[in-house]
């Protein structure tokens, strides 16, 4: 272990909910819950005001609504969260070449590798400046922990929450850890914690006193050795720079099981398009297309198909996903669908001849279809024309998402239903705004990109 607290752990405070409060002046200081809003939705993040009522991440959304019925419930806006995350990761990257992101809002940094800190005093200065820079650039707060190892730096950042800085000086680790709950240690979840408690072990000191052999007997060889080492504050894991992406995927869980096979197919096509957009945003392509289907009985099926070369062509991914779906029995209903691409590369190697053939075939079929309509206007062709003339489905207005009105400007969706959508018109830089209600098909209202949380900040709005 190092002799100076030069491992930094940053954890943004209630990230999704804090970003929504920063973007929406009317929600500042109020309970905000972000997550899936359907009957099967779960909480992604709860603001500190919502946590007072017992709401926490991974809680079923229905339970959260019972605990905090007056909170604002919003659908996640990952476009905004990724933009803010990139700003934060940029600040971390300026400190060291060794940055290990754990999620959009959490990362380890090796300050020694970047020569940004070498002792307790310099590390503390870096931590304080980082917190100030994050607030200046994003308008949000983050908690910083500094220690000689990753495990201790993460524990320090937890102690620092919210909006704080804690440094664990080398030599003080055992005294600090000793009285803490066993649940403090990484990898000790509810099940392991209960198992240890039944054996009379509730604190880190008691883990150390139990000895390695007893821990191996209680929780198994690998876990027992690791627990004993952590209880002694031993953690030699290095900070590893961002790992190469292995796959790109998207999935949706549905509030009501989908039984219509055609609807399932349309959902798979939509997910394939979303997956390709994410793939292109990352500048990648992939060879293996993966379909995930969770059925009504919670059984999950995964099917995959490997192409001759990597692709980022939406048509190719859609066709492969459709072929995979043909081999899956969806009788009884589907509750979750997902499409992914693995075997990633930073180039494409399409079969140009095959693509040209497919395009020519599609054009020929379209021409034939038009001819059929002209020749037999009262038969199947006419039905196709009628289908195309069917009015489009009602536009969706997710709660919390950004909109722009031709007259009133930028705002966000407070709620929608029964053919109406309610919008509060305000920006991150304005006073709390006024609320107005429109028809969902109002041509003057459209979905919009999120605004930067800090006036003048530049956001990277790459689109696939």
GROMACS .gro file of C-alpha atoms in nm:
model
  464
    1UNK     CA    1   0.000   0.000   0.000
    2UNK     CA    2   0.116   0.355  -0.066
    3UNK     CA    3   0.255   0.583   0.200
    4UNK     CA    4   0.049   0.885   0.091
    5UNK     CA    5  -0.325   0.936   0.030
    6UNK     CA    6  -0.288   0.980  -0.348
    7UNK     CA    7  -0.579   0.761  -0.463
    8UNK     CA    8  -0.881   0.985  -0.517
    9UNK     CA    9  -1.240   0.863  -0.539
   10UNK     CA   10  -1.505   1.101  -0.672
   11UNK     CA   11  -1.876   1.034  -0.632
   12UNK     CA   12  -2.120   1.293  -0.763
   13UNK     CA   13  -2.396   1.368  -0.513
   14UNK     CA   14  -2.739   1.222  -0.609
   15UNK     CA   15  -2.624   1.275  -0.968
   16UNK     CA   16  -2.937   1.231  -1.181
   17UNK     CA   17  -3.166   1.405  -0.933
   18UNK     CA   18  -2.917   1.688  -0.872
   19UNK     CA   19  -2.883   1.744  -1.247
   20UNK     CA   20  -3.261   1.771  -1.275
   21UNK     CA   21  -3.276   2.019  -0.987
   22UNK     CA   22  -3.001   2.227  -1.149
   23UNK     CA   23  -3.190   2.226  -1.479
   24UNK     CA   24  -3.529   2.308  -1.325
   25UNK     CA   25  -3.534   2.603  -1.082
   26UNK     CA   26  -3.883   2.512  -0.959
   27UNK     CA   27  -3.747   2.178  -0.822
   28UNK     CA   28  -3.452   2.312  -0.626
   29UNK     CA   29  -3.476   2.219  -0.260
   30UNK     CA   30  -3.763   1.980  -0.329
   31UNK     CA   31  -3.792   1.601  -0.336
   32UNK     CA   32  -3.703   1.465  -0.682
   33UNK     CA   33  -3.706   1.100  -0.788
   34UNK     CA   34  -3.564   0.984  -1.121
   35UNK     CA   35  -3.637   0.643  -1.270
   36UNK     CA   36  -3.887   0.430  -1.458
   37UNK     CA   37  -4.235   0.565  -1.396
   38UNK     CA   38  -4.437   0.258  -1.493
   39UNK     CA   39  -4.576  -0.004  -1.253
   40UNK     CA   40  -4.252  -0.204  -1.283
   41UNK     CA   41  -4.021   0.096  -1.270
   42UNK     CA   42  -3.743   0.133  -1.015
   43UNK     CA   43  -3.573   0.437  -0.867
   44UNK     CA   44  -3.245   0.533  -1.035
   45UNK     CA   45  -3.165   0.827  -0.807
   46UNK     CA   46  -3.342   1.015  -0.531
   47UNK     CA   47  -3.250   1.366  -0.421
   48UNK     CA   48  -3.145   1.416  -0.061
   49UNK     CA   49  -3.481   1.580   0.004
   50UNK     CA   50  -3.654   1.259  -0.114
   51UNK     CA   51  -3.423   1.038   0.093
   52UNK     CA   52  -3.563   1.199   0.407
   53UNK     CA   53  -3.884   1.004   0.331
   54UNK     CA   54  -3.694   0.676   0.294
   55UNK     CA   55  -3.671   0.674  -0.087
   56UNK     CA   56  -3.349   0.524  -0.224
   57UNK     CA   57  -3.205   0.388  -0.547
   58UNK     CA   58  -3.319   0.043  -0.670
   59UNK     CA   59  -3.645   0.079  -0.475
   60UNK     CA   60  -3.964  -0.008  -0.668
   61UNK     CA   61  -4.115   0.315  -0.796
   62UNK     CA   62  -4.458   0.220  -0.657
   63UNK     CA   63  -4.308   0.204  -0.307
   64UNK     CA   64  -4.133   0.538  -0.357
   65UNK     CA   65  -4.464   0.701  -0.453
   66UNK     CA   66  -4.622   0.571  -0.132
   67UNK     CA   67  -4.336   0.710   0.079
   68UNK     CA   68  -4.310   1.047  -0.098
   69UNK     CA   69  -4.638   1.112  -0.283
   70UNK     CA   70  -4.561   1.482  -0.335
   71UNK     CA   71  -4.215   1.436  -0.490
   72UNK     CA   72  -4.145   1.518  -0.855
   73UNK     CA   73  -4.114   1.193  -1.053
   74UNK     CA   74  -3.908   1.222  -1.371
   75UNK     CA   75  -3.790   0.997  -1.654
   76UNK     CA   76  -3.406   0.988  -1.688
   77UNK     CA   77  -3.243   1.215  -1.947
   78UNK     CA   78  -2.925   1.026  -2.029
   79UNK     CA   79  -2.824   1.273  -2.298
   80UNK     CA   80  -2.782   1.540  -2.028
   81UNK     CA   81  -2.619   1.305  -1.777
   82UNK     CA   82  -2.361   1.185  -2.032
   83UNK     CA   83  -2.275   1.543  -2.125
   84UNK     CA   84  -2.220   1.641  -1.762
   85UNK     CA   85  -2.024   1.319  -1.702
   86UNK     CA   86  -1.793   1.400  -1.992
   87UNK     CA   87  -1.725   1.742  -1.839
   88UNK     CA   88  -1.642   1.585  -1.502
   89UNK     CA   89  -1.425   1.310  -1.655
   90UNK     CA   90  -1.241   1.580  -1.848
   91UNK     CA   91  -1.149   1.750  -1.520
   92UNK     CA   92  -1.027   1.417  -1.380
   93UNK     CA   93  -0.827   1.345  -1.694
   94UNK     CA   94  -0.643   1.674  -1.647
   95UNK     CA   95  -0.517   1.545  -1.310
   96UNK     CA   96  -0.378   1.209  -1.419
   97UNK     CA   97  -0.353   0.967  -1.712
   98UNK     CA   98  -0.488   0.697  -1.479
   99UNK     CA   99  -0.862   0.756  -1.442
  100UNK     CA  100  -1.088   0.456  -1.380
  101UNK     CA  101  -1.457   0.544  -1.437
  102UNK     CA  102  -1.698   0.316  -1.253
  103UNK     CA  103  -2.014   0.480  -1.390
  104UNK     CA  104  -2.130   0.815  -1.525
  105UNK     CA  105  -2.091   0.973  -1.180
  106UNK     CA  106  -1.809   0.786  -1.011
  107UNK     CA  107  -1.436   0.731  -1.074
  108UNK     CA  108  -1.096   0.660  -0.920
  109UNK     CA  109  -0.791   0.875  -1.001
  110UNK     CA  110  -0.424   0.795  -0.937
  111UNK     CA  111  -0.288   1.139  -0.845
  112UNK     CA  112   0.068   1.011  -0.807
  113UNK     CA  113   0.074   0.888  -1.169
  114UNK     CA  114  -0.017   1.237  -1.284
  115UNK     CA  115   0.232   1.398  -1.043
  116UNK     CA  116  -0.063   1.600  -0.911
  117UNK     CA  117  -0.003   1.500  -0.547
  118UNK     CA  118   0.266   1.324  -0.344
  119UNK     CA  119   0.166   1.374   0.019
  120UNK     CA  120  -0.134   1.448   0.240
  121UNK     CA  121  -0.118   1.827   0.199
  122UNK     CA  122  -0.092   1.828  -0.178
  123UNK     CA  123  -0.364   1.563  -0.212
  124UNK     CA  124  -0.601   1.766   0.004
  125UNK     CA  125  -0.540   2.075  -0.212
  126UNK     CA  126  -0.613   1.877  -0.530
  127UNK     CA  127  -0.936   1.742  -0.380
  128UNK     CA  128  -1.056   2.085  -0.275
  129UNK     CA  129  -0.977   2.239  -0.615
  130UNK     CA  130  -1.149   1.953  -0.797
  131UNK     CA  131  -1.471   2.004  -0.602
  132UNK     CA  132  -1.462   2.377  -0.680
  133UNK     CA  133  -1.395   2.312  -1.049
  134UNK     CA  134  -1.682   2.064  -1.074
  135UNK     CA  135  -1.921   2.316  -0.922
  136UNK     CA  136  -1.798   2.592  -1.155
  137UNK     CA  137  -1.821   2.381  -1.471
  138UNK     CA  138  -2.138   2.180  -1.404
  139UNK     CA  139  -2.320   2.359  -1.123
  140UNK     CA  140  -2.329   2.028  -0.931
  141UNK     CA  141  -2.150   1.895  -0.625
  142UNK     CA  142  -1.931   1.592  -0.579
  143UNK     CA  143  -1.785   1.422  -0.273
  144UNK     CA  144  -1.415   1.335  -0.269
  145UNK     CA  145  -1.232   1.069  -0.072
  146UNK     CA  146  -0.852   1.045  -0.056
  147UNK     CA  147  -0.655   0.750   0.078
  148UNK     CA  148  -0.366   0.517   0.002
  149UNK     CA  149  -0.590   0.252  -0.158
  150UNK     CA  150  -0.904   0.229  -0.370
  151UNK     CA  151  -1.111   0.063  -0.099
  152UNK     CA  152  -1.031   0.330   0.157
  153UNK     CA  153  -1.073   0.617  -0.089
  154UNK     CA  154  -1.425   0.495  -0.166
  155UNK     CA  155  -1.507   0.463   0.204
  156UNK     CA  156  -1.374   0.817   0.253
  157UNK     CA  157  -1.598   0.959  -0.021
  158UNK     CA  158  -1.899   0.791   0.139
  159UNK     CA  159  -1.811   0.959   0.468
  160UNK     CA  160  -1.775   1.291   0.284
  161UNK     CA  161  -2.129   1.289   0.142
  162UNK     CA  162  -2.285   1.517   0.055
  163UNK     CA  163  -2.053   1.781  -0.091
  164UNK     CA  164  -1.751   1.707   0.127
  165UNK     CA  165  -1.386   1.602   0.134
  166UNK     CA  166  -1.238   1.334   0.362
  167UNK     CA  167  -0.873   1.229   0.373
  168UNK     CA  168  -0.767   0.903   0.542
  169UNK     CA  169  -0.406   0.939   0.641
  170UNK     CA  170  -0.184   0.630   0.605
  171UNK     CA  171  -0.138   0.458   0.940
  172UNK     CA  172  -0.487   0.542   1.065
  173UNK     CA  173  -0.676   0.288   0.851
  174UNK     CA  174  -0.718   0.006   1.105
  175UNK     CA  175  -0.840   0.238   1.379
  176UNK     CA  176  -1.089   0.396   1.139
  177UNK     CA  177  -1.224   0.071   0.996
  178UNK     CA  178  -1.244  -0.126   1.321
  179UNK     CA  179  -1.577  -0.004   1.463
  180UNK     CA  180  -1.746   0.017   1.121
  181UNK     CA  181  -2.019  -0.224   1.014
  182UNK     CA  182  -1.915  -0.524   0.804
  183UNK     CA  183  -2.142  -0.380   0.533
  184UNK     CA  184  -1.887  -0.102   0.488
  185UNK     CA  185  -1.651  -0.339   0.307
  186UNK     CA  186  -1.689  -0.383  -0.070
  187UNK     CA  187  -1.871  -0.702  -0.165
  188UNK     CA  188  -2.051  -0.743   0.168
  189UNK     CA  189  -2.417  -0.721   0.074
  190UNK     CA  190  -2.729  -0.799   0.276
  191UNK     CA  191  -2.696  -1.178   0.242
  192UNK     CA  192  -2.329  -1.192   0.345
  193UNK     CA  193  -2.391  -0.937   0.619
  194UNK     CA  194  -2.673  -1.148   0.765
  195UNK     CA  195  -2.459  -1.461   0.744
  196UNK     CA  196  -2.176  -1.294   0.936
  197UNK     CA  197  -2.418  -1.147   1.189
  198UNK     CA  198  -2.555  -1.493   1.269
  199UNK     CA  199  -2.196  -1.595   1.339
  200UNK     CA  200  -2.161  -1.303   1.583
  201UNK     CA  201  -1.959  -1.082   1.344
  202UNK     CA  202  -2.100  -0.732   1.296
  203UNK     CA  203  -1.794  -0.501   1.282
  204UNK     CA  204  -1.473  -0.492   1.078
  205UNK     CA  205  -1.271  -0.548   1.396
  206UNK     CA  206  -1.466  -0.868   1.458
  207UNK     CA  207  -1.383  -0.987   1.105
  208UNK     CA  208  -1.013  -0.941   1.179
  209UNK     CA  209  -1.048  -1.114   1.516
  210UNK     CA  210  -1.231  -1.411   1.363
  211UNK     CA  211  -0.924  -1.495   1.156
  212UNK     CA  212  -0.883  -1.602   0.798
  213UNK     CA  213  -0.957  -1.971   0.851
  214UNK     CA  214  -1.291  -1.900   1.019
  215UNK     CA  215  -1.391  -1.658   0.744
  216UNK     CA  216  -1.309  -1.917   0.477
  217UNK     CA  217  -1.527  -2.166   0.664
  218UNK     CA  218  -1.813  -1.916   0.685
  219UNK     CA  219  -1.819  -1.759   0.338
  220UNK     CA  220  -1.591  -1.968   0.118
  221UNK     CA  221  -1.227  -1.957   0.018
  222UNK     CA  222  -1.215  -1.665  -0.224
  223UNK     CA  223  -1.452  -1.441  -0.030
  224UNK     CA  224  -1.298  -1.533   0.304
  225UNK     CA  225  -0.944  -1.442   0.198
  226UNK     CA  226  -1.066  -1.113   0.048
  227UNK     CA  227  -1.269  -1.020   0.358
  228UNK     CA  228  -0.978  -1.081   0.590
  229UNK     CA  229  -0.744  -0.871   0.376
  230UNK     CA  230  -0.992  -0.583   0.362
  231UNK     CA  231  -1.046  -0.595   0.739
  232UNK     CA  232  -0.671  -0.545   0.777
  233UNK     CA  233  -0.694  -0.249   0.533
  234UNK     CA  234  -0.494  -0.437   0.269
  235UNK     CA  235  -0.588  -0.339  -0.086
  236UNK     CA  236  -0.322  -0.348  -0.358
  237UNK     CA  237  -0.553  -0.299  -0.655
  238UNK     CA  238  -0.415  -0.038  -0.897
  239UNK     CA  239  -0.619   0.232  -1.067
  240UNK     CA  240  -0.681   0.100  -1.418
  241UNK     CA  241  -0.745   0.343  -1.703
  242UNK     CA  242  -1.083   0.315  -1.874
  243UNK     CA  243  -1.137  -0.035  -1.997
  244UNK     CA  244  -1.213  -0.108  -2.359
  245UNK     CA  245  -1.583  -0.133  -2.430
  246UNK     CA  246  -1.681  -0.495  -2.489
  247UNK     CA  247  -2.035  -0.440  -2.611
  248UNK     CA  248  -2.304  -0.181  -2.673
  249UNK     CA  249  -2.665  -0.260  -2.589
  250UNK     CA  250  -3.005  -0.113  -2.511
  251UNK     CA  251  -3.312  -0.267  -2.352
  252UNK     CA  252  -3.662  -0.172  -2.240
  253UNK     CA  253  -3.886  -0.316  -1.970
  254UNK     CA  254  -4.257  -0.282  -2.047
  255UNK     CA  255  -4.523  -0.181  -1.798
  256UNK     CA  256  -4.761  -0.437  -1.948
  257UNK     CA  257  -4.652  -0.763  -2.110
  258UNK     CA  258  -4.655  -0.745  -2.492
  259UNK     CA  259  -4.854  -1.028  -2.648
  260UNK     CA  260  -4.889  -0.904  -3.006
  261UNK     CA  261  -4.611  -1.065  -3.213
  262UNK     CA  262  -4.610  -0.774  -3.459
  263UNK     CA  263  -4.567  -0.524  -3.175
  264UNK     CA  264  -4.276  -0.730  -3.042
  265UNK     CA  265  -4.114  -0.715  -3.385
  266UNK     CA  266  -4.159  -0.338  -3.407
  267UNK     CA  267  -4.007  -0.292  -3.061
  268UNK     CA  268  -3.703  -0.501  -3.162
  269UNK     CA  269  -3.657  -0.284  -3.473
  270UNK     CA  270  -3.676   0.032  -3.262
  271UNK     CA  271  -3.423  -0.104  -3.013
  272UNK     CA  272  -3.190  -0.202  -3.298
  273UNK     CA  273  -3.196   0.157  -3.425
  274UNK     CA  274  -3.123   0.294  -3.077
  275UNK     CA  275  -2.837   0.048  -3.035
  276UNK     CA  276  -2.682   0.157  -3.366
  277UNK     CA  277  -2.708   0.524  -3.269
  278UNK     CA  278  -2.520   0.449  -2.947
  279UNK     CA  279  -2.266   0.243  -3.143
  280UNK     CA  280  -2.204   0.529  -3.385
  281UNK     CA  281  -2.183   0.784  -3.104
  282UNK     CA  282  -1.891   0.579  -2.969
  283UNK     CA  283  -1.729   0.557  -3.314
  284UNK     CA  284  -1.756   0.177  -3.311
  285UNK     CA  285  -1.893  -0.112  -3.514
  286UNK     CA  286  -1.950  -0.477  -3.423
  287UNK     CA  287  -1.975  -0.827  -3.565
  288UNK     CA  288  -2.212  -1.005  -3.325
  289UNK     CA  289  -2.578  -0.907  -3.291
  290UNK     CA  290  -2.745  -1.014  -2.964
  291UNK     CA  291  -3.117  -1.034  -2.888
  292UNK     CA  292  -3.243  -1.056  -2.529
  293UNK     CA  293  -3.602  -1.156  -2.447
  294UNK     CA  294  -3.746  -1.185  -2.097
  295UNK     CA  295  -4.081  -1.360  -2.107
  296UNK     CA  296  -4.392  -1.332  -1.892
  297UNK     CA  297  -4.261  -1.599  -1.652
  298UNK     CA  298  -3.929  -1.412  -1.601
  299UNK     CA  299  -3.736  -1.669  -1.807
  300UNK     CA  300  -3.472  -1.490  -2.013
  301UNK     CA  301  -3.356  -1.603  -2.356
  302UNK     CA  302  -3.048  -1.472  -2.537
  303UNK     CA  303  -2.980  -1.535  -2.905
  304UNK     CA  304  -2.687  -1.413  -3.114
  305UNK     CA  305  -2.567  -1.405  -3.473
  306UNK     CA  306  -2.213  -1.326  -3.587
  307UNK     CA  307  -2.170  -1.142  -3.918
  308UNK     CA  308  -1.882  -1.180  -4.162
  309UNK     CA  309  -1.748  -0.840  -4.067
  310UNK     CA  310  -1.817  -0.551  -3.827
  311UNK     CA  311  -2.106  -0.319  -3.909
  312UNK     CA  312  -2.274  -0.001  -3.789
  313UNK     CA  313  -2.546  -0.020  -4.053
  314UNK     CA  314  -2.893   0.005  -3.893
  315UNK     CA  315  -3.050  -0.204  -4.168
  316UNK     CA  316  -2.805  -0.489  -4.113
  317UNK     CA  317  -2.859  -0.485  -3.736
  318UNK     CA  318  -3.238  -0.468  -3.775
  319UNK     CA  319  -3.243  -0.764  -4.013
  320UNK     CA  320  -3.018  -0.974  -3.788
  321UNK     CA  321  -3.230  -0.894  -3.481
  322UNK     CA  322  -3.547  -0.985  -3.672
  323UNK     CA  323  -3.395  -1.319  -3.775
  324UNK     CA  324  -3.303  -1.391  -3.414
  325UNK     CA  325  -3.656  -1.305  -3.300
  326UNK     CA  326  -3.801  -1.562  -3.543
  327UNK     CA  327  -3.639  -1.837  -3.335
  328UNK     CA  328  -3.789  -1.715  -3.005
  329UNK     CA  329  -4.129  -1.822  -2.873
  330UNK     CA  330  -4.304  -1.516  -2.733
  331UNK     CA  331  -4.633  -1.695  -2.659
  332UNK     CA  332  -4.764  -1.579  -2.323
  333UNK     CA  333  -4.613  -1.232  -2.346
  334UNK     CA  334  -4.286  -1.042  -2.326
  335UNK     CA  335  -4.185  -0.811  -2.040
  336UNK     CA  336  -3.834  -0.706  -2.155
  337UNK     CA  337  -3.655  -0.679  -2.490
  338UNK     CA  338  -3.297  -0.587  -2.562
  339UNK     CA  339  -3.065  -0.558  -2.863
  340UNK     CA  340  -2.687  -0.546  -2.836
  341UNK     CA  341  -2.376  -0.554  -3.053
  342UNK     CA  342  -2.048  -0.713  -2.942
  343UNK     CA  343  -1.721  -0.808  -3.109
  344UNK     CA  344  -1.653  -0.436  -3.139
  345UNK     CA  345  -1.409  -0.262  -3.372
  346UNK     CA  346  -1.335   0.098  -3.462
  347UNK     CA  347  -1.394   0.036  -3.833
  348UNK     CA  348  -1.656  -0.124  -4.058
  349UNK     CA  349  -1.598  -0.396  -4.312
  350UNK     CA  350  -1.926  -0.427  -4.493
  351UNK     CA  351  -1.998  -0.664  -4.778
  352UNK     CA  352  -2.054  -0.387  -5.031
  353UNK     CA  353  -2.181  -0.624  -5.299
  354UNK     CA  354  -2.437  -0.773  -5.059
  355UNK     CA  355  -2.547  -0.424  -4.955
  356UNK     CA  356  -2.587  -0.317  -5.316
  357UNK     CA  357  -2.793  -0.628  -5.384
  358UNK     CA  358  -3.015  -0.562  -5.083
  359UNK     CA  359  -3.067  -0.199  -5.185
  360UNK     CA  360  -3.152  -0.299  -5.542
  361UNK     CA  361  -3.395  -0.562  -5.416
  362UNK     CA  362  -3.562  -0.310  -5.184
  363UNK     CA  363  -3.599  -0.060  -5.468
  364UNK     CA  364  -3.743  -0.330  -5.696
  365UNK     CA  365  -3.994  -0.435  -5.432
  366UNK     CA  366  -4.097  -0.074  -5.377
  367UNK     CA  367  -4.147  -0.022  -5.751
  368UNK     CA  368  -4.346  -0.346  -5.777
  369UNK     CA  369  -4.561  -0.237  -5.488
  370UNK     CA  370  -4.640   0.096  -5.651
  371UNK     CA  371  -4.730  -0.081  -5.976
  372UNK     CA  372  -4.961  -0.317  -5.787
  373UNK     CA  373  -5.143  -0.024  -5.634
  374UNK     CA  374  -5.197   0.133  -5.976
  375UNK     CA  375  -5.307  -0.192  -6.140
  376UNK     CA  376  -5.530  -0.322  -5.857
  377UNK     CA  377  -5.640  -0.016  -5.659
  378UNK     CA  378  -5.918  -0.205  -5.478
  379UNK     CA  379  -5.706  -0.498  -5.358
  380UNK     CA  380  -5.410  -0.543  -5.127
  381UNK     CA  381  -5.221  -0.245  -5.268
  382UNK     CA  382  -5.505  -0.014  -5.177
  383UNK     CA  383  -5.498  -0.150  -4.823
  384UNK     CA  384  -5.129  -0.059  -4.804
  385UNK     CA  385  -5.206   0.296  -4.915
  386UNK     CA  386  -5.483   0.319  -4.657
  387UNK     CA  387  -5.245   0.193  -4.387
  388UNK     CA  388  -4.994   0.461  -4.480
  389UNK     CA  389  -5.265   0.725  -4.453
  390UNK     CA  390  -5.360   0.616  -4.100
  391UNK     CA  391  -5.304   0.908  -3.860
  392UNK     CA  392  -4.975   0.881  -3.667
  393UNK     CA  393  -4.978   0.763  -3.306
  394UNK     CA  394  -5.005   1.028  -3.037
  395UNK     CA  395  -4.670   1.185  -2.957
  396UNK     CA  396  -4.510   1.081  -2.629
  397UNK     CA  397  -4.405   1.348  -2.380
  398UNK     CA  398  -4.187   1.186  -2.107
  399UNK     CA  399  -4.206   1.360  -1.770
  400UNK     CA  400  -3.904   1.582  -1.713
  401UNK     CA  401  -3.786   1.594  -2.073
  402UNK     CA  402  -3.704   1.918  -2.253
  403UNK     CA  403  -3.939   2.087  -2.497
  404UNK     CA  404  -3.950   2.408  -2.694
  405UNK     CA  405  -4.260   2.607  -2.783
  406UNK     CA  406  -4.263   2.847  -3.076
  407UNK     CA  407  -4.408   3.125  -2.857
  408UNK     CA  408  -4.306   3.046  -2.498
  409UNK     CA  409  -3.956   2.909  -2.552
  410UNK     CA  410  -3.775   2.639  -2.355
  411UNK     CA  411  -3.944   2.430  -2.089
  412UNK     CA  412  -3.991   2.079  -1.955
  413UNK     CA  413  -4.276   1.831  -1.935
  414UNK     CA  414  -4.449   1.813  -1.597
  415UNK     CA  415  -4.693   1.547  -1.712
  416UNK     CA  416  -4.917   1.428  -1.993
  417UNK     CA  417  -5.232   1.226  -2.052
  418UNK     CA  418  -5.582   1.238  -2.195
  419UNK     CA  419  -5.456   1.421  -2.501
  420UNK     CA  420  -5.292   1.702  -2.300
  421UNK     CA  421  -4.935   1.784  -2.201
  422UNK     CA  422  -4.842   2.021  -1.918
  423UNK     CA  423  -4.520   2.220  -1.953
  424UNK     CA  424  -4.331   2.444  -1.712
  425UNK     CA  425  -4.136   2.710  -1.901
  426UNK     CA  426  -3.802   2.776  -1.733
  427UNK     CA  427  -3.430   2.725  -1.792
  428UNK     CA  428  -3.135   2.648  -1.563
  429UNK     CA  429  -3.060   3.021  -1.553
  430UNK     CA  430  -3.411   3.160  -1.498
  431UNK     CA  431  -3.644   3.205  -1.206
  432UNK     CA  432  -3.908   2.932  -1.153
  433UNK     CA  433  -4.133   2.947  -1.457
  434UNK     CA  434  -4.503   2.942  -1.540
  435UNK     CA  435  -4.704   2.631  -1.625
  436UNK     CA  436  -4.916   2.595  -1.938
  437UNK     CA  437  -5.114   2.306  -2.088
  438UNK     CA  438  -5.136   2.214  -2.457
  439UNK     CA  439  -5.284   1.947  -2.678
  440UNK     CA  440  -5.034   1.664  -2.733
  441UNK     CA  441  -5.052   1.727  -3.109
  442UNK     CA  442  -4.984   2.102  -3.081
  443UNK     CA  443  -4.762   2.180  -3.379
  444UNK     CA  444  -4.588   2.464  -3.195
  445UNK     CA  445  -4.451   2.227  -2.929
  446UNK     CA  446  -4.158   1.992  -2.991
  447UNK     CA  447  -3.903   1.793  -2.793
  448UNK     CA  448  -3.572   1.976  -2.748
  449UNK     CA  449  -3.212   1.912  -2.644
  450UNK     CA  450  -3.115   1.977  -2.280
  451UNK     CA  451  -2.954   2.311  -2.205
  452UNK     CA  452  -2.614   2.326  -2.031
  453UNK     CA  453  -2.653   2.348  -1.655
  454UNK     CA  454  -2.411   2.641  -1.638
  455UNK     CA  455  -2.459   2.938  -1.870
  456UNK     CA  456  -2.190   2.945  -2.137
  457UNK     CA  457  -2.083   2.583  -2.083
  458UNK     CA  458  -2.020   2.390  -2.403
  459UNK     CA  459  -2.195   2.054  -2.436
  460UNK     CA  460  -2.091   1.788  -2.686
  461UNK     CA  461  -2.411   1.701  -2.871
  462UNK     CA  462  -2.293   1.423  -3.098
  463UNK     CA  463  -2.578   1.243  -3.263
  464UNK     CA  464  -2.589   0.913  -3.446
   0.00000   0.00000   0.00000
